Amino acid sequence: MFDARRFENIMRQKIVVVDHNGGNLASASTSVTFAAQKAGLAIDVIISGAPADIMAADRLILPGQGAFNHCAKAVQGPLLTALHAATEAGTPYLGICVGMQLMAARGLEHGETTGFGWIRGTVDIMTEAREAGLRLPHMGWNNLEFEPDAHPLLRNIAPGEHGYFVHSYALQDYDPADVIASTTYGGKVPAIVARGNRCGTQFHVEKSQHVGIQFLINFLTWSPSNMAVI
């Protein structure tokens, strides 16, 4: 006899919101739970920084709040080793705000700090915005600019819709192939990056209303064509 409950338990995704003693952990957890419910997906969400939980996750979400160097120093040792190992094995990763910035080679906020090195680039002050007389931090709603259907993570999101940004530093000297959506604030600013099974958003998906929820649904249903990172 078909056991629907047992089948659901097998199909349930284990989502780990990575705990690095930072902010936005609870709000990210709540948002991904809501997104799953809206899409009819069965998930279990935990907030944890335990390497065993990282390795057992079906998907990983790293929210980031504050300075690059502070977050980078908080994600060190066994936690960083587990993040590298899990994502190299193909576990999808979503970095939010500084969680996206950490994917870069390095950051220059409060001194030079090494990032995860998953994508090319340096996270530095938004010089073009400052030279244009725009206020930093860049705080508020900004359009997302991308080609329609450019990536599965953009499904059911229209070019020109808004994400909620809060940042003074941004990814620079990047590989254009890694940027699937941008915004404009003094100059072009990467808003969403993706390489292999690792992706990130400079804007806060947990604060971006229906756009953020749709992006989380897309992340939860995303099957990168090359799950393991080469």
Short mmCIF file of C-alpha atoms in Angstrom, two decimals:
data_model
loop_
_atom_site.label_atom_id
_atom_site.label_comp_id
_atom_site.label_asym_id
_atom_site.label_seq_id
_atom_site.Cartn_x
_atom_site.Cartn_y
_atom_site.Cartn_z
CA MET A 1 0.00 0.00 0.00
CA PHE A 2 1.28 3.47 -0.88
CA ASP A 3 2.21 5.37 2.28
CA ALA A 4 1.71 9.06 1.49
CA ARG A 5 3.22 10.22 4.78
CA ARG A 6 6.36 8.12 4.32
CA PHE A 7 6.70 9.40 0.73
CA GLU A 8 6.40 13.00 1.94
CA ASN A 9 9.05 12.42 4.60
CA ILE A 10 11.41 11.03 1.98
CA MET A 11 10.76 13.99 -0.33
CA ARG A 12 11.08 16.63 2.41
CA GLN A 13 13.99 18.97 1.91
CA LYS A 14 16.27 19.82 4.82
CA ILE A 15 17.04 23.53 4.63
CA VAL A 16 19.81 24.86 6.86
CA VAL A 17 19.98 28.59 7.55
CA VAL A 18 23.65 28.92 8.44
CA ASP A 19 24.16 30.30 11.94
CA HIS A 20 27.31 32.42 12.15
CA ASN A 21 26.12 34.55 15.07
CA GLY A 22 24.84 37.16 12.62
CA GLY A 23 21.52 38.85 11.98
CA ASN A 24 18.51 38.02 9.82
CA LEU A 25 18.59 34.32 10.71
CA ALA A 26 15.03 34.14 12.03
CA SER A 27 13.59 36.33 9.28
CA ALA A 28 15.32 34.24 6.59
CA SER A 29 13.99 31.06 8.19
CA THR A 30 10.46 32.47 8.35
CA SER A 31 10.59 33.66 4.74
CA VAL A 32 11.79 30.35 3.31
CA THR A 33 9.14 28.51 5.31
CA PHE A 34 6.45 30.82 3.90
CA ALA A 35 7.80 30.40 0.35
CA ALA A 36 7.68 26.61 0.68
CA GLN A 37 4.12 26.69 1.97
CA LYS A 38 3.05 28.95 -0.89
CA ALA A 39 4.61 26.56 -3.42
CA GLY A 40 3.28 23.44 -1.70
CA LEU A 41 6.78 22.18 -0.92
CA ALA A 42 7.58 19.99 2.08
CA ILE A 43 10.62 21.29 3.94
CA ASP A 44 12.18 21.30 7.38
CA VAL A 45 14.13 24.45 8.26
CA ILE A 46 16.73 24.65 10.99
CA ILE A 47 19.14 27.39 12.02
CA SER A 48 22.51 25.80 12.68
CA GLY A 49 26.23 26.30 12.38
CA ALA A 50 27.06 22.68 13.14
CA PRO A 51 29.20 21.12 10.40
CA ALA A 52 27.16 17.89 10.59
CA ASP A 53 23.98 19.82 9.81
CA ILE A 54 25.69 21.67 6.96
CA MET A 55 26.79 18.39 5.40
CA ALA A 56 23.34 16.81 5.80
CA ALA A 57 21.44 19.76 4.27
CA ASP A 58 19.62 19.59 0.95
CA ARG A 59 20.01 23.36 0.57
CA LEU A 60 21.99 26.02 2.43
CA ILE A 61 21.10 29.66 3.06
CA LEU A 62 23.62 32.11 4.53
CA PRO A 63 22.10 35.48 5.48
CA GLY A 64 24.61 38.22 6.07
CA GLN A 65 24.33 41.48 7.95
CA GLY A 66 27.04 43.95 8.86
CA ALA A 67 30.61 44.19 7.60
CA PHE A 68 32.32 41.77 5.22
CA ASN A 69 35.29 41.20 7.52
CA HIS A 70 33.11 40.51 10.56
CA CYS A 71 31.01 37.93 8.70
CA ALA A 72 34.07 36.34 7.07
CA LYS A 73 35.78 35.92 10.44
CA ALA A 74 32.60 34.37 11.86
CA VAL A 75 32.53 31.75 9.10
CA GLN A 76 35.85 30.05 9.76
CA GLY A 77 37.26 26.71 10.87
CA PRO A 78 35.01 23.63 10.71
CA LEU A 79 32.01 25.70 9.56
CA LEU A 80 33.85 27.05 6.52
CA THR A 81 35.32 23.63 5.75
CA ALA A 82 31.80 22.15 5.81
CA LEU A 83 30.42 24.90 3.54
CA HIS A 84 33.16 24.28 1.00
CA ALA A 85 32.71 20.49 1.15
CA ALA A 86 28.90 20.54 0.95
CA THR A 87 28.73 22.95 -1.97
CA GLU A 88 31.58 21.27 -3.82
CA ALA A 89 29.52 18.07 -3.55
CA GLY A 90 26.56 19.86 -5.16
CA THR A 91 24.42 21.23 -2.32
CA PRO A 92 22.72 24.42 -3.57
CA TYR A 93 23.80 27.53 -1.68
CA LEU A 94 22.07 30.91 -1.39
CA GLY A 95 23.94 33.85 0.10
CA ILE A 96 21.90 36.91 1.08
CA CYS A 97 23.50 40.40 1.15
CA VAL A 98 26.90 39.86 2.82
CA GLY A 99 26.24 36.14 2.38
CA MET A 100 26.48 36.85 -1.36
CA GLN A 101 29.51 39.12 -0.98
CA LEU A 102 31.40 36.38 0.86
CA MET A 103 31.28 34.30 -2.34
CA ALA A 104 33.88 36.69 -3.83
CA ALA A 105 37.65 36.39 -3.66
CA ARG A 106 38.07 39.22 -1.16
CA GLY A 107 36.46 42.18 0.57
CA LEU A 108 37.95 45.57 1.46
CA GLU A 109 35.53 46.67 4.17
CA HIS A 110 37.58 47.53 7.29
CA GLY A 111 40.73 46.11 5.73
CA GLU A 112 41.37 43.35 3.22
CA THR A 113 39.70 40.04 4.08
CA THR A 114 39.70 36.80 2.12
CA GLY A 115 36.31 35.58 0.90
CA PHE A 116 35.19 32.11 -0.12
CA GLY A 117 36.68 32.50 -3.61
CA TRP A 118 33.69 30.92 -5.36
CA ILE A 119 33.38 33.78 -7.85
CA ARG A 120 35.80 36.35 -9.19
CA GLY A 121 35.73 39.84 -7.76
CA THR A 122 36.39 42.25 -4.92
CA VAL A 123 33.76 43.71 -2.61
CA ASP A 124 34.55 47.41 -2.23
CA ILE A 125 32.88 50.74 -1.44
CA MET A 126 30.39 51.93 -4.07
CA THR A 127 32.62 54.68 -5.45
CA GLU A 128 30.42 55.52 -8.45
CA ALA A 129 27.43 56.13 -6.18
CA ARG A 130 29.47 58.34 -3.87
CA GLU A 131 30.94 60.32 -6.78
CA ALA A 132 27.42 60.82 -8.14
CA GLY A 133 26.41 62.37 -4.82
CA LEU A 134 24.14 59.48 -3.87
CA ARG A 135 23.69 58.55 -0.26
CA LEU A 136 25.47 55.57 1.23
CA PRO A 137 24.39 53.15 2.43
CA HIS A 138 22.23 52.43 -0.60
CA MET A 139 19.00 51.76 1.24
CA GLY A 140 15.62 51.11 -0.32
CA TRP A 141 13.83 49.63 -3.32
CA ASN A 142 15.63 49.35 -6.64
CA ASN A 143 14.75 47.80 -9.98
CA LEU A 144 16.18 44.44 -10.96
CA GLU A 145 17.62 44.52 -14.48
CA PHE A 146 17.99 41.29 -16.45
CA GLU A 147 17.02 39.53 -19.64
CA PRO A 148 13.71 37.64 -19.36
CA ASP A 149 14.14 33.90 -18.82
CA ALA A 150 17.89 34.42 -18.43
CA HIS A 151 18.12 31.95 -15.54
CA PRO A 152 15.79 29.51 -13.70
CA LEU A 153 16.27 31.55 -10.51
CA LEU A 154 14.47 34.45 -12.24
CA ARG A 155 11.37 32.44 -13.13
CA ASN A 156 8.11 34.39 -12.62
CA ILE A 157 10.02 37.58 -11.79
CA ALA A 158 9.71 40.37 -14.34
CA PRO A 159 12.52 42.76 -15.31
CA GLY A 160 11.96 46.05 -13.51
CA GLU A 161 10.50 44.53 -10.37
CA HIS A 162 12.06 45.67 -7.13
CA GLY A 163 14.32 44.24 -4.46
CA TYR A 164 15.11 45.84 -1.11
CA PHE A 165 18.78 46.84 -0.78
CA VAL A 166 20.81 47.90 2.25
CA HIS A 167 24.56 48.16 1.55
CA SER A 168 27.50 50.50 1.01
CA TYR A 169 29.82 47.90 -0.55
CA ALA A 170 29.25 45.91 -3.72
CA LEU A 171 30.89 43.30 -5.92
CA GLN A 172 33.39 44.81 -8.39
CA ASP A 173 35.88 43.44 -10.94
CA TYR A 174 33.56 40.48 -11.40
CA ASP A 175 33.08 37.99 -14.21
CA PRO A 176 29.97 39.16 -16.15
CA ALA A 177 29.03 35.51 -16.69
CA ASP A 178 28.38 35.20 -12.94
CA VAL A 179 25.90 38.11 -12.81
CA ILE A 180 22.33 37.19 -13.77
CA ALA A 181 20.67 40.44 -12.60
CA SER A 182 21.88 43.94 -11.81
CA THR A 183 20.57 47.19 -10.43
CA THR A 184 21.69 50.78 -10.97
CA TYR A 185 22.87 53.09 -8.19
CA GLY A 186 25.43 55.52 -9.51
CA GLY A 187 26.60 52.70 -11.77
CA LYS A 188 25.74 49.11 -12.48
CA VAL A 189 25.65 46.96 -9.33
CA PRO A 190 25.41 43.15 -9.31
CA ALA A 191 22.10 42.19 -7.70
CA ILE A 192 22.05 38.40 -8.24
CA VAL A 193 25.01 36.14 -8.95
CA ALA A 194 25.07 32.43 -9.80
CA ARG A 195 27.84 30.00 -10.60
CA GLY A 196 27.19 26.26 -10.62
CA ASN A 197 25.07 25.40 -7.60
CA ARG A 198 26.02 28.57 -5.69
CA CYS A 199 24.00 31.77 -5.92
CA GLY A 200 23.54 34.99 -4.02
CA THR A 201 21.46 38.15 -3.86
CA GLN A 202 22.77 41.57 -2.88
CA PHE A 203 19.22 42.58 -1.97
CA HIS A 204 17.43 41.12 1.03
CA VAL A 205 15.02 38.48 -0.26
CA GLU A 206 13.44 38.24 3.20
CA LYS A 207 12.46 41.94 2.97
CA SER A 208 11.54 42.04 -0.72
CA GLN A 209 7.90 40.96 -0.47
CA HIS A 210 6.57 38.96 -3.44
CA VAL A 211 9.83 39.22 -5.42
CA GLY A 212 11.77 37.80 -2.50
CA ILE A 213 9.26 35.01 -1.93
CA GLN A 214 9.26 34.08 -5.61
CA PHE A 215 13.05 34.03 -5.65
CA LEU A 216 13.05 31.69 -2.64
CA ILE A 217 10.53 29.42 -4.38
CA ASN A 218 12.83 29.37 -7.40
CA PHE A 219 15.79 28.52 -5.19
CA LEU A 220 13.90 25.69 -3.46
CA THR A 221 12.96 24.16 -6.83
CA TRP A 222 16.26 24.92 -8.58
CA SER A 223 18.18 21.99 -10.06
CA PRO A 224 21.47 23.36 -11.40
CA SER A 225 22.50 21.53 -14.55
CA ASN A 226 25.93 21.00 -13.04
CA MET A 227 25.28 20.47 -9.37
CA ALA A 228 28.86 19.77 -8.36
CA VAL A 229 31.27 22.68 -8.65
CA ILE A 230 34.21 22.09 -10.96
#
